mmCIF file of C-alpha atoms in Angstrom:
data_model
loop_
_atom_site.group_PDB
_atom_site.id
_atom_site.type_symbol
_atom_site.label_atom_id
_atom_site.label_comp_id
_atom_site.label_asym_id
_atom_site.label_seq_id
_atom_site.Cartn_x
_atom_site.Cartn_y
_atom_site.Cartn_z
ATOM 1 C CA MET A 1 -270.985 -55.799 -169.939
ATOM 2 C CA ALA A 2 -273.586 -54.563 -167.448
ATOM 3 C CA LEU A 3 -277.245 -55.426 -167.878
ATOM 4 C CA VAL A 4 -278.572 -51.887 -168.418
ATOM 5 C CA PRO A 5 -276.035 -50.958 -171.146
ATOM 6 C CA CYS A 6 -276.890 -54.207 -172.925
ATOM 7 C CA GLN A 7 -280.565 -53.329 -172.806
ATOM 8 C CA VAL A 8 -279.911 -49.871 -174.195
ATOM 9 C CA LEU A 9 -277.676 -51.326 -176.918
ATOM 10 C CA ARG A 10 -280.317 -53.821 -178.044
ATOM 11 C CA ALA A 11 -282.980 -51.129 -178.044
ATOM 12 C CA ALA A 12 -280.741 -48.888 -180.155
ATOM 13 C CA ILE A 13 -280.093 -51.716 -182.647
ATOM 14 C CA LEU A 14 -283.825 -52.420 -182.851
ATOM 15 C CA LEU A 15 -284.541 -48.754 -183.563
ATOM 16 C CA SER A 16 -281.856 -48.692 -186.252
ATOM 17 C CA TYR A 17 -283.465 -51.675 -188.007
ATOM 18 C CA CYS A 18 -286.889 -50.042 -187.795
ATOM 19 C CA SER A 19 -285.398 -46.907 -189.365
ATOM 20 C CA ILE A 20 -283.703 -48.902 -192.131
ATOM 21 C CA LEU A 21 -286.899 -50.812 -192.907
ATOM 22 C CA CYS A 22 -288.996 -47.627 -193.004
ATOM 23 C CA ASN A 23 -286.529 -45.861 -195.283
ATOM 24 C CA TYR A 24 -286.227 -48.894 -197.542
ATOM 25 C CA LYS A 25 -289.997 -49.309 -197.875
ATOM 26 C CA ALA A 26 -290.337 -45.598 -198.639
ATOM 27 C CA ILE A 27 -288.136 -45.944 -201.738
ATOM 28 C CA ASP A 28 -290.149 -45.922 -204.941
ATOM 29 C CA MET A 29 -288.310 -48.638 -206.855
ATOM 30 C CA PRO A 30 -289.872 -50.461 -209.825
ATOM 31 C CA ALA A 31 -288.843 -53.809 -208.315
ATOM 32 C CA HIS A 32 -291.077 -53.132 -205.308
ATOM 33 C CA GLN A 33 -294.118 -52.929 -207.593
ATOM 34 C CA THR A 34 -293.589 -56.305 -209.296
ATOM 35 C CA TYR A 35 -294.665 -59.753 -208.149
ATOM 36 C CA GLY A 36 -293.363 -60.566 -204.674
ATOM 37 C CA GLY A 37 -292.555 -56.952 -203.849
ATOM 38 C CA SER A 38 -289.757 -56.477 -201.344
ATOM 39 C CA TRP A 39 -290.269 -60.010 -200.045
ATOM 40 C CA LYS A 40 -288.499 -61.530 -203.028
ATOM 41 C CA PHE A 41 -285.150 -60.155 -201.829
ATOM 42 C CA LEU A 42 -283.243 -62.057 -199.150
ATOM 43 C CA THR A 43 -281.813 -58.749 -197.915
ATOM 44 C CA PHE A 44 -285.288 -57.501 -196.997
ATOM 45 C CA ILE A 45 -286.262 -60.830 -195.421
ATOM 46 C CA ASP A 46 -283.063 -60.702 -193.365
ATOM 47 C CA LEU A 47 -283.842 -57.143 -192.208
ATOM 48 C CA VAL A 48 -287.241 -58.332 -190.998
ATOM 49 C CA ILE A 49 -285.617 -61.307 -189.260
ATOM 50 C CA GLN A 50 -283.093 -59.068 -187.513
ATOM 51 C CA ALA A 51 -285.771 -56.552 -186.460
ATOM 52 C CA VAL A 52 -288.024 -59.296 -185.069
ATOM 53 C CA PHE A 53 -285.083 -60.941 -183.318
ATOM 54 C CA PHE A 54 -283.893 -57.772 -181.610
ATOM 55 C CA GLY A 55 -287.503 -56.958 -180.784
ATOM 56 C CA ILE A 56 -287.694 -60.270 -178.941
ATOM 57 C CA CYS A 57 -284.364 -59.471 -177.240
ATOM 58 C CA VAL A 58 -285.734 -56.142 -175.978
ATOM 59 C CA LEU A 59 -288.965 -57.829 -174.859
ATOM 60 C CA THR A 60 -286.928 -60.457 -173.015
ATOM 61 C CA ASP A 61 -284.904 -57.758 -171.253
ATOM 62 C CA LEU A 62 -288.061 -55.941 -170.179
ATOM 63 C CA SER A 63 -289.694 -59.157 -169.003
ATOM 64 C CA SER A 64 -286.564 -60.084 -167.055
ATOM 65 C CA LEU A 65 -286.583 -56.720 -165.266
ATOM 66 C CA LEU A 66 -290.301 -56.941 -164.495
ATOM 67 C CA THR A 67 -290.071 -60.474 -163.107
ATOM 68 C CA ARG A 68 -286.950 -59.819 -161.039
ATOM 69 C CA GLY A 69 -287.751 -60.390 -157.383
ATOM 70 C CA ASN A 70 -291.128 -61.882 -158.342
ATOM 71 C CA ASP A 71 -291.820 -65.413 -157.139
ATOM 72 C CA SER A 72 -294.544 -66.104 -159.713
ATOM 73 C CA GLN A 73 -293.775 -69.453 -161.318
ATOM 74 C CA GLU A 74 -296.091 -68.693 -164.252
ATOM 75 C CA GLN A 75 -294.172 -65.527 -165.115
ATOM 76 C CA GLU A 76 -290.939 -67.468 -164.797
ATOM 77 C CA ARG A 77 -292.208 -70.087 -167.257
ATOM 78 C CA GLN A 78 -293.272 -67.421 -169.721
ATOM 79 C CA LEU A 79 -289.867 -65.760 -169.459
ATOM 80 C CA LYS A 80 -288.119 -69.074 -170.125
ATOM 81 C CA LYS A 81 -290.270 -69.584 -173.242
ATOM 82 C CA LEU A 82 -289.333 -66.111 -174.459
ATOM 83 C CA ILE A 83 -285.647 -66.811 -173.853
ATOM 84 C CA SER A 84 -285.930 -70.113 -175.727
ATOM 85 C CA LEU A 85 -287.528 -68.341 -178.696
ATOM 86 C CA ARG A 86 -284.815 -65.676 -178.637
ATOM 87 C CA ASP A 87 -282.046 -68.290 -178.571
ATOM 88 C CA TRP A 88 -283.663 -70.333 -181.358
ATOM 89 C CA MET A 89 -283.988 -67.289 -183.610
ATOM 90 C CA MET A 90 -280.378 -66.330 -182.970
ATOM 91 C CA ALA A 91 -279.098 -69.802 -183.783
ATOM 92 C CA VAL A 92 -281.268 -70.663 -186.792
ATOM 93 C CA LEU A 93 -282.073 -67.317 -188.435
ATOM 94 C CA ALA A 94 -280.388 -64.162 -187.138
ATOM 95 C CA PHE A 95 -276.784 -65.379 -187.232
ATOM 96 C CA PRO A 96 -276.605 -67.718 -190.260
ATOM 97 C CA VAL A 97 -278.897 -65.671 -192.515
ATOM 98 C CA GLY A 98 -277.332 -62.372 -191.449
ATOM 99 C CA VAL A 99 -273.769 -63.565 -192.014
ATOM 100 C CA PHE A 100 -274.786 -65.191 -195.303
ATOM 101 C CA VAL A 101 -276.325 -61.973 -196.635
ATOM 102 C CA VAL A 102 -273.277 -59.869 -195.731
ATOM 103 C CA THR A 103 -270.624 -62.280 -197.025
ATOM 104 C CA MET A 104 -272.417 -63.290 -200.224
ATOM 105 C CA PHE A 105 -273.454 -59.745 -201.131
ATOM 106 C CA TRP A 106 -270.011 -58.206 -200.765
ATOM 107 C CA SER A 107 -268.226 -61.182 -202.346
ATOM 108 C CA ILE A 108 -270.355 -60.936 -205.483
ATOM 109 C CA TYR A 109 -270.344 -57.118 -205.368
ATOM 110 C CA ILE A 110 -266.538 -57.027 -205.399
ATOM 111 C CA TYR A 111 -266.424 -59.519 -208.287
ATOM 112 C CA ASP A 112 -269.107 -57.811 -210.410
ATOM 113 C CA ARG A 113 -271.682 -55.597 -208.744
ATOM 114 C CA GLU A 114 -274.003 -55.781 -211.759
ATOM 115 C CA LEU A 115 -274.710 -59.415 -210.854
ATOM 116 C CA VAL A 116 -276.245 -58.529 -207.497
ATOM 117 C CA TYR A 117 -276.538 -54.731 -207.097
ATOM 118 C CA PRO A 118 -276.639 -52.882 -210.448
ATOM 119 C CA LYS A 119 -275.419 -49.283 -210.534
ATOM 120 C CA LEU A 120 -278.974 -48.255 -211.362
ATOM 121 C CA LEU A 121 -279.859 -48.886 -207.710
ATOM 122 C CA ASP A 122 -277.540 -46.056 -206.641
ATOM 123 C CA ASN A 123 -280.219 -43.696 -207.936
ATOM 124 C CA PHE A 124 -282.714 -45.112 -205.450
ATOM 125 C CA ILE A 125 -280.719 -46.403 -202.460
ATOM 126 C CA PRO A 126 -278.252 -44.062 -200.690
ATOM 127 C CA ALA A 127 -274.899 -45.473 -199.587
ATOM 128 C CA TRP A 128 -275.735 -45.325 -195.864
ATOM 129 C CA LEU A 129 -278.885 -47.396 -196.431
ATOM 130 C CA ASN A 130 -276.961 -49.934 -198.493
ATOM 131 C CA HIS A 131 -274.502 -50.410 -195.628
ATOM 132 C CA GLY A 132 -277.387 -50.584 -193.179
ATOM 133 C CA MET A 133 -278.795 -53.498 -195.161
ATOM 134 C CA HIS A 134 -275.576 -55.275 -196.123
ATOM 135 C CA THR A 135 -272.836 -54.320 -193.651
ATOM 136 C CA THR A 136 -273.936 -53.425 -190.117
ATOM 137 C CA VAL A 137 -275.929 -56.660 -189.839
ATOM 138 C CA LEU A 138 -272.708 -58.556 -189.107
ATOM 139 C CA PRO A 139 -271.319 -56.400 -186.265
ATOM 140 C CA PHE A 140 -274.789 -56.119 -184.707
ATOM 141 C CA VAL A 141 -275.278 -59.879 -184.532
ATOM 142 C CA LEU A 142 -271.721 -60.382 -183.258
ATOM 143 C CA ILE A 143 -272.319 -57.804 -180.521
ATOM 144 C CA GLU A 144 -275.437 -59.682 -179.474
ATOM 145 C CA MET A 145 -273.563 -62.975 -179.397
ATOM 146 C CA ARG A 146 -270.815 -61.418 -177.274
ATOM 147 C CA THR A 147 -273.164 -59.818 -174.754
ATOM 148 C CA THR A 148 -275.575 -62.731 -174.288
ATOM 149 C CA HIS A 149 -275.099 -66.480 -174.045
ATOM 150 C CA HIS A 150 -277.547 -68.222 -176.364
ATOM 151 C CA GLN A 151 -278.534 -71.843 -175.890
ATOM 152 C CA TYR A 152 -278.314 -73.573 -179.269
ATOM 153 C CA PRO A 153 -280.748 -76.384 -180.179
ATOM 154 C CA SER A 154 -279.483 -79.868 -180.949
ATOM 155 C CA ARG A 155 -277.309 -79.785 -184.050
ATOM 156 C CA SER A 156 -279.639 -82.011 -186.084
ATOM 157 C CA CYS A 157 -282.689 -79.860 -185.293
ATOM 158 C CA GLY A 158 -280.768 -76.647 -185.952
ATOM 159 C CA LEU A 159 -279.417 -77.783 -189.305
ATOM 160 C CA ALA A 160 -282.847 -79.108 -190.323
ATOM 161 C CA ALA A 161 -284.400 -75.719 -189.571
ATOM 162 C CA VAL A 162 -281.685 -73.863 -191.517
ATOM 163 C CA CYS A 163 -282.095 -76.216 -194.487
ATOM 164 C CA THR A 164 -285.863 -75.684 -194.412
ATOM 165 C CA PHE A 165 -285.384 -71.928 -194.580
ATOM 166 C CA ALA A 166 -282.799 -72.147 -197.375
ATOM 167 C CA VAL A 167 -284.828 -74.554 -199.512
ATOM 168 C CA GLY A 168 -287.988 -72.538 -198.872
ATOM 169 C CA TYR A 169 -286.362 -69.352 -200.132
ATOM 170 C CA ILE A 170 -284.872 -71.111 -203.175
ATOM 171 C CA LEU A 171 -288.311 -72.472 -204.086
ATOM 172 C CA TRP A 172 -289.747 -68.969 -203.629
ATOM 173 C CA VAL A 173 -287.157 -67.537 -206.042
ATOM 174 C CA CYS A 174 -287.917 -70.274 -208.574
ATOM 175 C CA TRP A 175 -291.642 -69.664 -208.231
ATOM 176 C CA ILE A 176 -291.191 -65.943 -208.908
ATOM 177 C CA HIS A 177 -289.247 -66.826 -212.056
ATOM 178 C CA HIS A 178 -292.006 -69.233 -213.068
ATOM 179 C CA ILE A 179 -294.640 -66.501 -212.707
ATOM 180 C CA THR A 180 -292.728 -63.514 -214.097
ATOM 181 C CA GLY A 181 -290.057 -65.095 -216.303
ATOM 182 C CA VAL A 182 -287.434 -62.946 -214.547
ATOM 183 C CA TRP A 183 -284.907 -64.074 -211.959
ATOM 184 C CA VAL A 184 -284.762 -62.067 -208.732
ATOM 185 C CA TYR A 185 -280.975 -61.786 -209.009
ATOM 186 C CA PRO A 186 -279.255 -60.968 -212.349
ATOM 187 C CA LEU A 187 -276.570 -63.537 -211.511
ATOM 188 C CA LEU A 188 -279.035 -66.374 -212.128
ATOM 189 C CA GLU A 189 -279.687 -65.163 -215.674
ATOM 190 C CA HIS A 190 -276.124 -66.167 -216.613
ATOM 191 C CA LEU A 191 -276.273 -69.723 -215.231
ATOM 192 C CA SER A 192 -277.383 -72.810 -217.124
ATOM 193 C CA PRO A 193 -280.049 -75.035 -215.474
ATOM 194 C CA GLY A 194 -277.426 -77.539 -214.323
ATOM 195 C CA VAL A 195 -275.197 -74.842 -212.873
ATOM 196 C CA LYS A 196 -278.220 -73.300 -211.140
ATOM 197 C CA ILE A 197 -278.838 -76.577 -209.319
ATOM 198 C CA ILE A 198 -275.199 -76.693 -208.210
ATOM 199 C CA PHE A 199 -275.389 -73.042 -207.153
ATOM 200 C CA PHE A 200 -278.530 -73.574 -205.081
ATOM 201 C CA ALA A 201 -276.993 -76.664 -203.450
ATOM 202 C CA ALA A 202 -273.816 -74.713 -202.655
ATOM 203 C CA VAL A 203 -275.868 -71.879 -201.147
ATOM 204 C CA THR A 204 -277.665 -74.356 -198.886
ATOM 205 C CA VAL A 205 -274.350 -75.862 -197.784
ATOM 206 C CA ILE A 206 -272.836 -72.437 -197.099
ATOM 207 C CA ILE A 207 -275.701 -71.272 -194.890
ATOM 208 C CA ASN A 208 -275.448 -74.546 -192.946
ATOM 209 C CA ILE A 209 -271.736 -73.911 -192.479
ATOM 210 C CA PHE A 210 -272.559 -70.476 -191.069
ATOM 211 C CA TYR A 211 -274.919 -72.134 -188.607
ATOM 212 C CA LEU A 212 -272.069 -74.360 -187.421
ATOM 213 C CA VAL A 213 -269.730 -71.350 -187.246
ATOM 214 C CA GLY A 214 -272.252 -69.579 -185.035
ATOM 215 C CA GLU A 215 -272.546 -72.592 -182.740
ATOM 216 C CA VAL A 216 -268.768 -72.936 -182.413
ATOM 217 C CA LEU A 217 -268.295 -69.190 -181.902
ATOM 218 C CA ASN A 218 -271.009 -69.061 -179.260
ATOM 219 C CA ASN A 219 -269.407 -71.948 -177.377
ATOM 220 C CA TYR A 220 -265.958 -70.390 -177.674
ATOM 221 C CA ILE A 221 -267.075 -66.995 -176.397
ATOM 222 C CA TRP A 222 -268.922 -68.415 -173.438
ATOM 223 C CA ASP A 223 -266.604 -71.367 -172.827
ATOM 224 C CA THR A 224 -269.524 -73.765 -172.322
ATOM 225 C CA GLN A 225 -267.211 -76.757 -172.172
ATOM 226 C CA LYS A 226 -265.878 -75.498 -168.852
#
């Protein structure tokens, strides 16, 4: 795919995330007024991650165009740092967290939507916004992976970063329950303490698997072995 269409595509995706975030924040939901606000939901955190990531992608594209034909070594170093940040975010956050949110949400939704997305939310969140938060994330991140080769970090560093994010969010959810006495997700209300530990461990393993899937898929698409 040509460079300019890729730039336009990334800019369009960034604008779509900005629109989704603005519309989501404009919704007057009771959950937004309680402790943690929107930041207690992984869906919202993922939307912010995706918006920041594609913002960095757009900034990288602009910087690449501005430095083209320029012999400034300092600008070249700054561009390389920006590319490294973009690739790290893709590998550690954008792909594994995005895929995790989509797959886990729809898997639980199909089984019993009340465990993750009660019907009451239909009164606040329109269907198009729900898909913007829980569906289009996957094709957007796959499009980015297909159009741009991302350099993954060493596997040990990548997995350590993913684990840190997963454990950090789990601790955040537990802290919210400690303060409010209410679990962020209704599903957790039905699990015993022992099963909760197993569930949290399984979630951490799954998101690490998605990191590995992203690494393998990136290498397959770009045929880095050759």
